[in-house]
PDB file of N, CA and C and ligand atoms in Angstrom:
ATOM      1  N   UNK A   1     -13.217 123.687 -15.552  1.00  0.00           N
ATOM      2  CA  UNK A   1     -14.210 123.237 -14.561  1.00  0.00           C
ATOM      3  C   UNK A   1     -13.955 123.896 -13.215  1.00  0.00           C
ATOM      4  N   UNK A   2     -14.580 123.842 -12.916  1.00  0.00           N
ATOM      5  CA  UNK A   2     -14.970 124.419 -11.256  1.00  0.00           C
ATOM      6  C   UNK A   2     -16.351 123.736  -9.790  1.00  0.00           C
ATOM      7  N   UNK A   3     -15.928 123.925  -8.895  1.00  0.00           N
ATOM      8  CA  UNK A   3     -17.121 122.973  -8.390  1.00  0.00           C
ATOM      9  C   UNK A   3     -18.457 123.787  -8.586  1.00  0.00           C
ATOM     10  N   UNK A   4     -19.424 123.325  -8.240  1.00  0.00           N
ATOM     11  CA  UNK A   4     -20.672 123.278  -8.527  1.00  0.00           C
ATOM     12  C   UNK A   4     -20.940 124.569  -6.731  1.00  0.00           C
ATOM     13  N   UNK A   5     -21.879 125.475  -6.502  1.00  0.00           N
ATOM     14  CA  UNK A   5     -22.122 126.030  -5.618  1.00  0.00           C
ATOM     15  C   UNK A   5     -22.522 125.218  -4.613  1.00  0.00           C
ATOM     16  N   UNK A   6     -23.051 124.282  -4.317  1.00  0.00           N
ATOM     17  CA  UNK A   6     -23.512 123.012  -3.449  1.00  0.00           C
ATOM     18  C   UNK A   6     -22.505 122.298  -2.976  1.00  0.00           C
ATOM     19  N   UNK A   7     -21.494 122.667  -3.681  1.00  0.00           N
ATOM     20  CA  UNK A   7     -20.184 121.229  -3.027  1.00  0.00           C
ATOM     21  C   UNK A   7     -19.512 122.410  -2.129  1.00  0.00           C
ATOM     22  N   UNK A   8     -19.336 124.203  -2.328  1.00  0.00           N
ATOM     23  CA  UNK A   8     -18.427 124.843  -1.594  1.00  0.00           C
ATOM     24  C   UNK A   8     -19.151 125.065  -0.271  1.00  0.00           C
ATOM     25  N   UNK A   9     -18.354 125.159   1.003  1.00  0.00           N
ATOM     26  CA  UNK A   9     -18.832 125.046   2.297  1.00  0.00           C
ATOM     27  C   UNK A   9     -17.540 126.042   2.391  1.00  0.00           C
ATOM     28  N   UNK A  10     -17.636 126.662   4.183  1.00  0.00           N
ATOM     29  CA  UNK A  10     -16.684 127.299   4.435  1.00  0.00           C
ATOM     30  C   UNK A  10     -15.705 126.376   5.378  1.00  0.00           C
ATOM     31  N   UNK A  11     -14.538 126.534   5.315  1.00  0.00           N
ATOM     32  CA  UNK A  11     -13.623 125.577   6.586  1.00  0.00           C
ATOM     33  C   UNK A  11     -13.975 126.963   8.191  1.00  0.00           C
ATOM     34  N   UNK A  12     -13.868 125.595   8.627  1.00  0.00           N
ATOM     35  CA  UNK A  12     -14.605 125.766  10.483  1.00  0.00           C
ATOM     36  C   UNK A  12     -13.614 126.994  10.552  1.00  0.00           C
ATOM     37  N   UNK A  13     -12.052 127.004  10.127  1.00  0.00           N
ATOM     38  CA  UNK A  13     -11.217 127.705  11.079  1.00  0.00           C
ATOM     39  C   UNK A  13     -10.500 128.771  11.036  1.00  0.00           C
ATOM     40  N   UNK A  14     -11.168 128.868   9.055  1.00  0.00           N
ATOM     41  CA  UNK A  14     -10.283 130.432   8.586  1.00  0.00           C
ATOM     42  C   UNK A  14     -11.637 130.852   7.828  1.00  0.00           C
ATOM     43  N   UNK A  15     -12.797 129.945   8.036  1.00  0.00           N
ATOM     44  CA  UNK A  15     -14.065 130.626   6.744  1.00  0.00           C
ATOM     45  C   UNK A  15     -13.952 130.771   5.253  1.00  0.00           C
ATOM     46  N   UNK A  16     -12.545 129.955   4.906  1.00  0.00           N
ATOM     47  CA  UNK A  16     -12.355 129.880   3.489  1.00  0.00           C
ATOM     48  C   UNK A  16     -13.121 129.452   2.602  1.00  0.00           C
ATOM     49  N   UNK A  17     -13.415 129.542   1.625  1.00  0.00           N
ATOM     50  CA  UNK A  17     -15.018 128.994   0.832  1.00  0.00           C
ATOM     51  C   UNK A  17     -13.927 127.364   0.152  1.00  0.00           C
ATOM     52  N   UNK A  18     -14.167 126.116   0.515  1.00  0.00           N
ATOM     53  CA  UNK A  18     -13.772 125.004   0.828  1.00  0.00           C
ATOM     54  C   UNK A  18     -14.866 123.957  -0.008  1.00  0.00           C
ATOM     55  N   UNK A  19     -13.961 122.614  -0.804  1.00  0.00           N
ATOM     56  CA  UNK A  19     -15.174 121.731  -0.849  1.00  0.00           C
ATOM     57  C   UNK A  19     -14.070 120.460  -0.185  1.00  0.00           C
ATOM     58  N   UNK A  20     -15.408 119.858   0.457  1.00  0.00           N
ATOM     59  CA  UNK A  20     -14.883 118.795   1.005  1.00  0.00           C
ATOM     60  C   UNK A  20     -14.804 117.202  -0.602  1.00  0.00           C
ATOM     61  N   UNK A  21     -13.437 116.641  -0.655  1.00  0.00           N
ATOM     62  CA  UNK A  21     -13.424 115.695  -1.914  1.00  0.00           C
ATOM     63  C   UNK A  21     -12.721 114.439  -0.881  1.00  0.00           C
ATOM     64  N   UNK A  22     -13.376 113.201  -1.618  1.00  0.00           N
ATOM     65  CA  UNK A  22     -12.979 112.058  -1.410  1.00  0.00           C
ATOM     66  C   UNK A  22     -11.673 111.499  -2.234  1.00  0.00           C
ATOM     67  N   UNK A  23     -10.505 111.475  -1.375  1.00  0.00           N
ATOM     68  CA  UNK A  23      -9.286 111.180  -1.975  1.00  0.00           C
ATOM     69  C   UNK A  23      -9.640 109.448  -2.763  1.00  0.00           C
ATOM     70  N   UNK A  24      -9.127 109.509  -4.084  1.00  0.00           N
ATOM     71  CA  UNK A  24      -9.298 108.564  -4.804  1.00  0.00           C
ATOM     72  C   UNK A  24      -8.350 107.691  -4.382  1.00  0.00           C
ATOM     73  N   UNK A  25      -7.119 107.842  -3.763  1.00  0.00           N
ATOM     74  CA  UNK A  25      -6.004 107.029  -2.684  1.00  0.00           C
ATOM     75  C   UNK A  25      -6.647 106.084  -2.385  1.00  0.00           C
ATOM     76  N   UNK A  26      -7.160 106.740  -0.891  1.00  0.00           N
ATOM     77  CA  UNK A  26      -7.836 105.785   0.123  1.00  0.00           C
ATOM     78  C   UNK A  26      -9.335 106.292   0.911  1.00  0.00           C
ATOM     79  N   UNK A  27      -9.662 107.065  -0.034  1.00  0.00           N
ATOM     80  CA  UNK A  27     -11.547 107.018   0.178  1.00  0.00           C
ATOM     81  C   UNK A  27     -11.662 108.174   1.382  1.00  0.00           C
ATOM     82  N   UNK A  28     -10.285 109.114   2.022  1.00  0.00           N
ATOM     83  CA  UNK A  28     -10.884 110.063   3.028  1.00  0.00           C
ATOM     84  C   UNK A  28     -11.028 111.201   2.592  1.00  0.00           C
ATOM     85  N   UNK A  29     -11.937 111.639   3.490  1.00  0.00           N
ATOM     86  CA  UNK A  29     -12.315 113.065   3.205  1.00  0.00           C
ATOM     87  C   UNK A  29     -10.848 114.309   3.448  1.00  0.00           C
ATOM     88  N   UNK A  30     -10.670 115.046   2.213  1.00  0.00           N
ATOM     89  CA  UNK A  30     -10.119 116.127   2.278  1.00  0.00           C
ATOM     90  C   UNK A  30     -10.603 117.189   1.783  1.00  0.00           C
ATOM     91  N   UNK A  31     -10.219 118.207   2.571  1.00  0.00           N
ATOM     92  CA  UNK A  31     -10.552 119.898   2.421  1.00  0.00           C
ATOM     93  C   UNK A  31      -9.472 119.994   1.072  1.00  0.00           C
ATOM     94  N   UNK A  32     -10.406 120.659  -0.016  1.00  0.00           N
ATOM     95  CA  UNK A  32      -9.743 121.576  -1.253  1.00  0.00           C
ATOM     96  C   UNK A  32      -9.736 122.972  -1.184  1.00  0.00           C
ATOM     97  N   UNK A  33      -9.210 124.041  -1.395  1.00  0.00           N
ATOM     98  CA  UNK A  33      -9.699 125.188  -1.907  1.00  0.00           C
ATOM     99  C   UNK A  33     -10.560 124.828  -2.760  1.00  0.00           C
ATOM    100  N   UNK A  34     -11.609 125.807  -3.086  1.00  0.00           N
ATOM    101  CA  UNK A  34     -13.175 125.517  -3.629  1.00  0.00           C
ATOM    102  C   UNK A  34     -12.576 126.866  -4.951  1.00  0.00           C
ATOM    103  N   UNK A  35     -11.731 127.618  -4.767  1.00  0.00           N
ATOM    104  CA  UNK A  35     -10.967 128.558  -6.122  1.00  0.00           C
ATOM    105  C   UNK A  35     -10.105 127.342  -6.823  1.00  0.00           C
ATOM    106  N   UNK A  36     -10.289 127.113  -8.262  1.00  0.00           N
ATOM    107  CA  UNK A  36      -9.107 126.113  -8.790  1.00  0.00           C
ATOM    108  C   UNK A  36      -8.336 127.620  -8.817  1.00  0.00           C
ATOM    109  N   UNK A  37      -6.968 126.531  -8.745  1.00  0.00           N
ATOM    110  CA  UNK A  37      -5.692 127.122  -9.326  1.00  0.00           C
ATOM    111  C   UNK A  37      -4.773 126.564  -9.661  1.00  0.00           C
ATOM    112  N   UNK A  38      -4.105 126.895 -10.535  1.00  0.00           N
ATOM    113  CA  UNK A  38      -2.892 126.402 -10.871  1.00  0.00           C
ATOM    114  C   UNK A  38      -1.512 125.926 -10.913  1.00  0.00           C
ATOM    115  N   UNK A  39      -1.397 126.330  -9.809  1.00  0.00           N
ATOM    116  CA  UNK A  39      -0.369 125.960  -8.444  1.00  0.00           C
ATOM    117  C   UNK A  39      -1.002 124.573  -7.636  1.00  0.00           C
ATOM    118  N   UNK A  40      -2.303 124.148  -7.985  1.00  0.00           N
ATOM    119  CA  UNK A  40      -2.419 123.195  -7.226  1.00  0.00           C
ATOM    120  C   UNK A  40      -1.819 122.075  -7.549  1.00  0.00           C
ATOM    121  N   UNK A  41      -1.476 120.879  -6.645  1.00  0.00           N
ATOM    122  CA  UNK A  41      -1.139 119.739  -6.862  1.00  0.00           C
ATOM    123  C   UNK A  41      -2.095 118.490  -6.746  1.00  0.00           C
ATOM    124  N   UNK A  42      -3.609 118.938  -6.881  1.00  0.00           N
ATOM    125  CA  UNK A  42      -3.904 117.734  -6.781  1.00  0.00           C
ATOM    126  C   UNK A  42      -5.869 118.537  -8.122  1.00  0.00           C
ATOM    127  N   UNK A  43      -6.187 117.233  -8.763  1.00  0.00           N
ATOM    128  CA  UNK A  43      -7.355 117.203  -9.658  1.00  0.00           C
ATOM    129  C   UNK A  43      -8.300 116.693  -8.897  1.00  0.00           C
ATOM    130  N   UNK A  44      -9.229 117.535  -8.867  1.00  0.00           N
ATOM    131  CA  UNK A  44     -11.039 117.539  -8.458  1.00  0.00           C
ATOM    132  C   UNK A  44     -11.859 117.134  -9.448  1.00  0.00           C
ATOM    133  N   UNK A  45     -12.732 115.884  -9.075  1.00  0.00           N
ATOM    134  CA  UNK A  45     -13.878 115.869 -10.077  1.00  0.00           C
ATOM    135  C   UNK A  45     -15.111 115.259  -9.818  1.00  0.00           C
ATOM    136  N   UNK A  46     -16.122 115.679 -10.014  1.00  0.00           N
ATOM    137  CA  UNK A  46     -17.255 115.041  -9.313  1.00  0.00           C
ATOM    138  C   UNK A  46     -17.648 114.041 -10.131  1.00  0.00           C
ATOM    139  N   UNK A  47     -17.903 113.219  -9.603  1.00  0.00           N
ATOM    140  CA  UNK A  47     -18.210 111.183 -10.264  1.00  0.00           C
ATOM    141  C   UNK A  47     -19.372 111.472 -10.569  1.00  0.00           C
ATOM    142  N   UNK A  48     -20.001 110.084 -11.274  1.00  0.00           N
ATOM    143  CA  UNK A  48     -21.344 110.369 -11.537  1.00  0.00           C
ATOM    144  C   UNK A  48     -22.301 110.320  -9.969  1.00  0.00           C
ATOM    145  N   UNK A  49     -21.780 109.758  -9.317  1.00  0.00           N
ATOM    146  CA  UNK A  49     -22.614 109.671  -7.555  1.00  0.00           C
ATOM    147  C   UNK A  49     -23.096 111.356  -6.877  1.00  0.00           C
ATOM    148  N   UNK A  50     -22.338 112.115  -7.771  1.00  0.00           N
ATOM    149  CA  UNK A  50     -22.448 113.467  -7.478  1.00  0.00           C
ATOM    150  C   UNK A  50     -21.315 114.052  -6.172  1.00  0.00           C
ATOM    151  N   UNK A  51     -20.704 112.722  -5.922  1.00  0.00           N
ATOM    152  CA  UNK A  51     -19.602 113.273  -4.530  1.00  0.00           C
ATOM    153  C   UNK A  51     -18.094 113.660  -5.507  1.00  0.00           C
ATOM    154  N   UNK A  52     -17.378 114.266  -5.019  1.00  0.00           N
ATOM    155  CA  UNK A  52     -16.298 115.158  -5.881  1.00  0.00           C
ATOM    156  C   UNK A  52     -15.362 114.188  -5.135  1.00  0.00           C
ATOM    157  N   UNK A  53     -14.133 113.573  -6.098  1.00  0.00           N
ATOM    158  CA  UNK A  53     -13.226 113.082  -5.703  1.00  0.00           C
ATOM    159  C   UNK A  53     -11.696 114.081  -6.054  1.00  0.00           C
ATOM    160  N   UNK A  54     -11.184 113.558  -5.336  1.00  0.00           N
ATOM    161  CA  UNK A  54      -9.447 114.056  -5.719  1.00  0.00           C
ATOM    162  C   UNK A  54      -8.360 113.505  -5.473  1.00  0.00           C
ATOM    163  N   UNK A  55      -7.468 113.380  -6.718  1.00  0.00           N
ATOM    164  CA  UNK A  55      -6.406 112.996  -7.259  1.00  0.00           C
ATOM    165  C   UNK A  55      -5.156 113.612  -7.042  1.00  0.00           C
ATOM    166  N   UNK A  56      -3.919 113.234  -6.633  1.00  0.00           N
ATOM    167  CA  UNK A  56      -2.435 114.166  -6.471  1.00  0.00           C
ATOM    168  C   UNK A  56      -2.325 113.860  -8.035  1.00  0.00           C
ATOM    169  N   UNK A  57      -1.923 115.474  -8.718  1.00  0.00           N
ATOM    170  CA  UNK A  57      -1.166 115.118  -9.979  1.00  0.00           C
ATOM    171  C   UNK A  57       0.264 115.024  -9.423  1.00  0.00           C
ATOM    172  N   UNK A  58       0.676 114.001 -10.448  1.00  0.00           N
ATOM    173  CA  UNK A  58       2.076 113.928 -10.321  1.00  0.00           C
ATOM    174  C   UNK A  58       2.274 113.103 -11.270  1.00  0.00           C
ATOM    175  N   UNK A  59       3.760 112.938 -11.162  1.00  0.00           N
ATOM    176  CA  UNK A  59       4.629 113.058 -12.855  1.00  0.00           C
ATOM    177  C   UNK A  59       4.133 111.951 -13.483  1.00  0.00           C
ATOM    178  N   UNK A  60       3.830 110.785 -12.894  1.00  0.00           N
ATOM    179  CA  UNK A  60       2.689 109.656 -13.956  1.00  0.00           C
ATOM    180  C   UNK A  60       1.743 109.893 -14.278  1.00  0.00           C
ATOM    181  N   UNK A  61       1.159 110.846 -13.528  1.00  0.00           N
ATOM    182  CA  UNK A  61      -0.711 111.147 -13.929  1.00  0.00           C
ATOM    183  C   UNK A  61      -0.485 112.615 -14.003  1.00  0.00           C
ATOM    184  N   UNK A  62       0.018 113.233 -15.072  1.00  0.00           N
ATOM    185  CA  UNK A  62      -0.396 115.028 -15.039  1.00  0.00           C
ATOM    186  C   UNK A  62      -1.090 115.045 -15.568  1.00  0.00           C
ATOM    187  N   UNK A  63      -1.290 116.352 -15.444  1.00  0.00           N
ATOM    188  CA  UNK A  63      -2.283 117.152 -16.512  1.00  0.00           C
ATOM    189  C   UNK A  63      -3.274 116.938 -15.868  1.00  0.00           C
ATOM    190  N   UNK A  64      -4.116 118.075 -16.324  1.00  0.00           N
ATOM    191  CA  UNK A  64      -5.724 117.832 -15.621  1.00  0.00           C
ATOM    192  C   UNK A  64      -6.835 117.168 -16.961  1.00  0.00           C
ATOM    193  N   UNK A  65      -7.619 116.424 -16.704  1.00  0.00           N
ATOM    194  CA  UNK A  65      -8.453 115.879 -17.605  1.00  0.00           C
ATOM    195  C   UNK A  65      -9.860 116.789 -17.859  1.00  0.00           C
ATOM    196  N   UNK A  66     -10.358 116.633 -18.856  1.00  0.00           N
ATOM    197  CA  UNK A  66     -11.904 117.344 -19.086  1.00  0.00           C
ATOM    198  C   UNK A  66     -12.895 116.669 -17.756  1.00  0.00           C
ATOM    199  N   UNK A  67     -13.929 117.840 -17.309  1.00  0.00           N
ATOM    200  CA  UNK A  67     -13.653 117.531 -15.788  1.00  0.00           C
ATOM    201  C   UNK A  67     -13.556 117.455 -14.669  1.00  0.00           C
ATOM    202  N   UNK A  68     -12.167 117.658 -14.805  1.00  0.00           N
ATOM    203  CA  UNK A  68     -11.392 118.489 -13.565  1.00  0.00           C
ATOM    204  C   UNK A  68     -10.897 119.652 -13.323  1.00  0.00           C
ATOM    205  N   UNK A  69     -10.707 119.947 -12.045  1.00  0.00           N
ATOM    206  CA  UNK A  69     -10.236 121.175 -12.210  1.00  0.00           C
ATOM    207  C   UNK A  69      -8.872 120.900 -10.947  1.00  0.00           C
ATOM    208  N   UNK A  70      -8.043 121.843 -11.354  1.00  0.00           N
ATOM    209  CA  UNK A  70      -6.933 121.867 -10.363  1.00  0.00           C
ATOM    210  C   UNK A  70      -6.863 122.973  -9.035  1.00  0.00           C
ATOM    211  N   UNK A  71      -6.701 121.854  -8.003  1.00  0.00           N
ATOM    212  CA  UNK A  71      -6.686 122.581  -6.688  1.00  0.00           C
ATOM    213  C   UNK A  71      -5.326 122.572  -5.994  1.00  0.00           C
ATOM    214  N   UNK A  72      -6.070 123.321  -4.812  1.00  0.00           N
ATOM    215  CA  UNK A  72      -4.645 122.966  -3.635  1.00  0.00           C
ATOM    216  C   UNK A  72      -5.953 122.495  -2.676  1.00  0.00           C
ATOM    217  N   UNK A  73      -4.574 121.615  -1.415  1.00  0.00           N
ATOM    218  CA  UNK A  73      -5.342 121.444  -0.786  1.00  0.00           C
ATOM    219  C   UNK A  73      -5.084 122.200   0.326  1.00  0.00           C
ATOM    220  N   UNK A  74      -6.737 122.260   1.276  1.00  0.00           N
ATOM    221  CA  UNK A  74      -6.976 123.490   1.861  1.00  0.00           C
ATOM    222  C   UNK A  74      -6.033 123.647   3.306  1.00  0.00           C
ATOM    223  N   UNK A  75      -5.201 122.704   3.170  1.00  0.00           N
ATOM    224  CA  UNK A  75      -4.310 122.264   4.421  1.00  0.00           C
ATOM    225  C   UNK A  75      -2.809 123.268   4.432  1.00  0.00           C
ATOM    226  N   UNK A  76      -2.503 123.466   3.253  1.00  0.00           N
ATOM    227  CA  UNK A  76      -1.452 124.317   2.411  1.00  0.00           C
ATOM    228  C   UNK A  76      -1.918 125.883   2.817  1.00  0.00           C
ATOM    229  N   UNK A  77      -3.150 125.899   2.590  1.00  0.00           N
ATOM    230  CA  UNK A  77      -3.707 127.346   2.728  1.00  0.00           C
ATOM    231  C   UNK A  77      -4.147 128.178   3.412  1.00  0.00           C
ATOM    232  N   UNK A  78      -4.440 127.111   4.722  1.00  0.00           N
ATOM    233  CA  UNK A  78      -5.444 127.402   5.961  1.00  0.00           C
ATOM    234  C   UNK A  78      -4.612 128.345   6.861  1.00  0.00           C
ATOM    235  N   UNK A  79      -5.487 129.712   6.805  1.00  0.00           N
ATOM    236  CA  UNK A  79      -4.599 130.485   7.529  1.00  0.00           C
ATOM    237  C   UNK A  79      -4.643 130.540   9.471  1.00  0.00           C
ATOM    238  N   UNK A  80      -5.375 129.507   9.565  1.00  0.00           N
ATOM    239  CA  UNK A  80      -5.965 129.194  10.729  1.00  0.00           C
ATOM    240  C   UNK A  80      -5.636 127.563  11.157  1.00  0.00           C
ATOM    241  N   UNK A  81      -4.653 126.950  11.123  1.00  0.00           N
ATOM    242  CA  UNK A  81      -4.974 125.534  10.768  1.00  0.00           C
ATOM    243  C   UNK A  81      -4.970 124.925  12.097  1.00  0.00           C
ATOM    244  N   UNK A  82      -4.964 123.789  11.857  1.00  0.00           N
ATOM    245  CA  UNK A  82      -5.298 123.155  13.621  1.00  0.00           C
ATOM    246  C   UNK A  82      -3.640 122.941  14.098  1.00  0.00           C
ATOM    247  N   UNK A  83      -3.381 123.145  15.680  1.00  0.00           N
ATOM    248  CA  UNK A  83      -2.307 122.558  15.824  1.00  0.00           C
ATOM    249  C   UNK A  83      -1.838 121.654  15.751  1.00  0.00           C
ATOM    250  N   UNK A  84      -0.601 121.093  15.068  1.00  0.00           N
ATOM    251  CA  UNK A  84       0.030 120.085  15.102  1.00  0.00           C
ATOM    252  C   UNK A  84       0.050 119.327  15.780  1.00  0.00           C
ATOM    253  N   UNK A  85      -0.100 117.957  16.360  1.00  0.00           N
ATOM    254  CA  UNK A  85      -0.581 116.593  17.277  1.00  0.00           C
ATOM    255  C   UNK A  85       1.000 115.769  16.952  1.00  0.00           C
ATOM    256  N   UNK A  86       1.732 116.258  16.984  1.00  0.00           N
ATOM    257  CA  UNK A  86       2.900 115.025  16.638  1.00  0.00           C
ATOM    258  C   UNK A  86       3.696 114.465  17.685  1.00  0.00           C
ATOM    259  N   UNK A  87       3.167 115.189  18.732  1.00  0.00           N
ATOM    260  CA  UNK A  87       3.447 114.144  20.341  1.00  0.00           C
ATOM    261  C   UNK A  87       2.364 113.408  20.329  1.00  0.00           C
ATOM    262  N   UNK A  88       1.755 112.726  19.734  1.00  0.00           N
ATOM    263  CA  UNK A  88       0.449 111.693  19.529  1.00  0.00           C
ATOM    264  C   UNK A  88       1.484 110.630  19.154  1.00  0.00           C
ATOM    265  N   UNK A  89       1.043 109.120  19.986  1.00  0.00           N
ATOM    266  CA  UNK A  89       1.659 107.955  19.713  1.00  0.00           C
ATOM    267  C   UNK A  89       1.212 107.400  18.173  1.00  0.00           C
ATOM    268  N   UNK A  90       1.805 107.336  17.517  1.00  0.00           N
ATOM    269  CA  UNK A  90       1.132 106.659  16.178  1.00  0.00           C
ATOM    270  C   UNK A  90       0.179 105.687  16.191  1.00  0.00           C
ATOM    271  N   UNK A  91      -0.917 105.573  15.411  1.00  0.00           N
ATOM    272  CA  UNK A  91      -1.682 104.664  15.086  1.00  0.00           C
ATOM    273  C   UNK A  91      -0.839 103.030  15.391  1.00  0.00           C
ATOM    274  N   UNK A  92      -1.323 101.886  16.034  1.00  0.00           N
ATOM    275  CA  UNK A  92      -0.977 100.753  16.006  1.00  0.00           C
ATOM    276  C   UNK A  92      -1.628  99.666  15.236  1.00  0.00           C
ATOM    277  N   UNK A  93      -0.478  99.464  14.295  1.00  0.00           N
ATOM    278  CA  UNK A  93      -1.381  98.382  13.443  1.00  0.00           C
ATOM    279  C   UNK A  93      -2.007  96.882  13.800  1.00  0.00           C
ATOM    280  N   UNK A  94      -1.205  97.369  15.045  1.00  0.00           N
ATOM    281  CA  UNK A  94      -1.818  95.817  15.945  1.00  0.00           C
ATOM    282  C   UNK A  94      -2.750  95.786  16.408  1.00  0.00           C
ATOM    283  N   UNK A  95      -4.259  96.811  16.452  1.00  0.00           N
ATOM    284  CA  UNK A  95      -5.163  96.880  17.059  1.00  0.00           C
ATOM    285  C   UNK A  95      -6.040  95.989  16.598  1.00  0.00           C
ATOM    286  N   UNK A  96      -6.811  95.365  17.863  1.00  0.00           N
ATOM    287  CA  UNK A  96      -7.552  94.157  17.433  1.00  0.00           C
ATOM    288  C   UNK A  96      -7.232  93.080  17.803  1.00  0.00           C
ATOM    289  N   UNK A  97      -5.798  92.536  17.653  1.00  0.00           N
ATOM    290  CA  UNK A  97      -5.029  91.602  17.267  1.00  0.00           C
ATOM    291  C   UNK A  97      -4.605  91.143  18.884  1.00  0.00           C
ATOM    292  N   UNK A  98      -5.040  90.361  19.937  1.00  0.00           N
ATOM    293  CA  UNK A  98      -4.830  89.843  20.911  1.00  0.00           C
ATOM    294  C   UNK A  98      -4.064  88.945  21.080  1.00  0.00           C
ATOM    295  N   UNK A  99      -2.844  88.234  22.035  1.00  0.00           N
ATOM    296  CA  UNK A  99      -2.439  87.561  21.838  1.00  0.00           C
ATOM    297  C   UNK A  99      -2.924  86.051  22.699  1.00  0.00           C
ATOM    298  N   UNK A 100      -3.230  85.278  21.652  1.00  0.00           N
ATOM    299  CA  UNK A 100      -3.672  83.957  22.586  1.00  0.00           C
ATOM    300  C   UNK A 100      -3.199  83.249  23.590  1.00  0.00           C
ATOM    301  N   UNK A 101      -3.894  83.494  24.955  1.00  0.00           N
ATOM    302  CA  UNK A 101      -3.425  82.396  25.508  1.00  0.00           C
ATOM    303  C   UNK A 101      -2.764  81.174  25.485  1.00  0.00           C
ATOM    304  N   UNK A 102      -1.887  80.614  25.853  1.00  0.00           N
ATOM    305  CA  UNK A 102      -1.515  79.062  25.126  1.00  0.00           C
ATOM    306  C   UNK A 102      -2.046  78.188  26.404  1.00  0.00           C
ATOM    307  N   UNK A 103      -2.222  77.209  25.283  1.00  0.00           N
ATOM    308  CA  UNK A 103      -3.584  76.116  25.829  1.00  0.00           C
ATOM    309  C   UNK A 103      -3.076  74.861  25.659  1.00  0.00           C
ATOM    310  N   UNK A 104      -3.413  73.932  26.376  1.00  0.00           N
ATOM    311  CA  UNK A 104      -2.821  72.674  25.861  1.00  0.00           C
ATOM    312  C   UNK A 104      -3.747  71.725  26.882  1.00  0.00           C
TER     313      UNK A 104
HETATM  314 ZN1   ZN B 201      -9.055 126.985   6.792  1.00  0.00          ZN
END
């Protein structure tokens, strides 16, 4: 398998021919190489919704299924990639979460 011509787009920052897949994890969008290969570590497959999801193979789930096809992801490959942000304060899981006044 291979993606479909409609799912490959180019990435903004090296023009690589790219499909964007919904990680089956946690539902975000990631850049694939839109070439399978075999070196990749993670399985592409488009659902019946027509949106392409992707999977990390790894040692509980190998192998690629009828399907799929095996990628990398385009983050590994990008010969252009964005700079690194790791002087960025981490996400706080406390957002939202106010602390109440005490009342009496
Ligand atoms: Zn790129």
């Amino acid at each position: 398998m291979r993606p479909s011509s409609h799912h490959v787009t180019r990435c903004r920052r090296c023009h690589a021919a790219i499909c964007w897949a919904l990680t089956s994890a946690n539902g975000r969008r990631q850049p694939v190489d839109a070439e399978p290969t075999a070196e990749g570590n993670l399985a592409v497959m488009q659902g019946a919704d027509g949106v392409l999801y992707v999977r990390a193979v790894t040692v509980a789930r190998p192998g690629i299924r009828p399907g799929e096809w095996q990628a990398m992801p385009h983050h590994a490959t990008c010969s252009n990639p964005p700079p690194r942000r790791s002087a960025r304060t981490p996400e706080r899981s406390t957002v939202g979460v106010r602390p109440v006044p005490w009342q009496r």
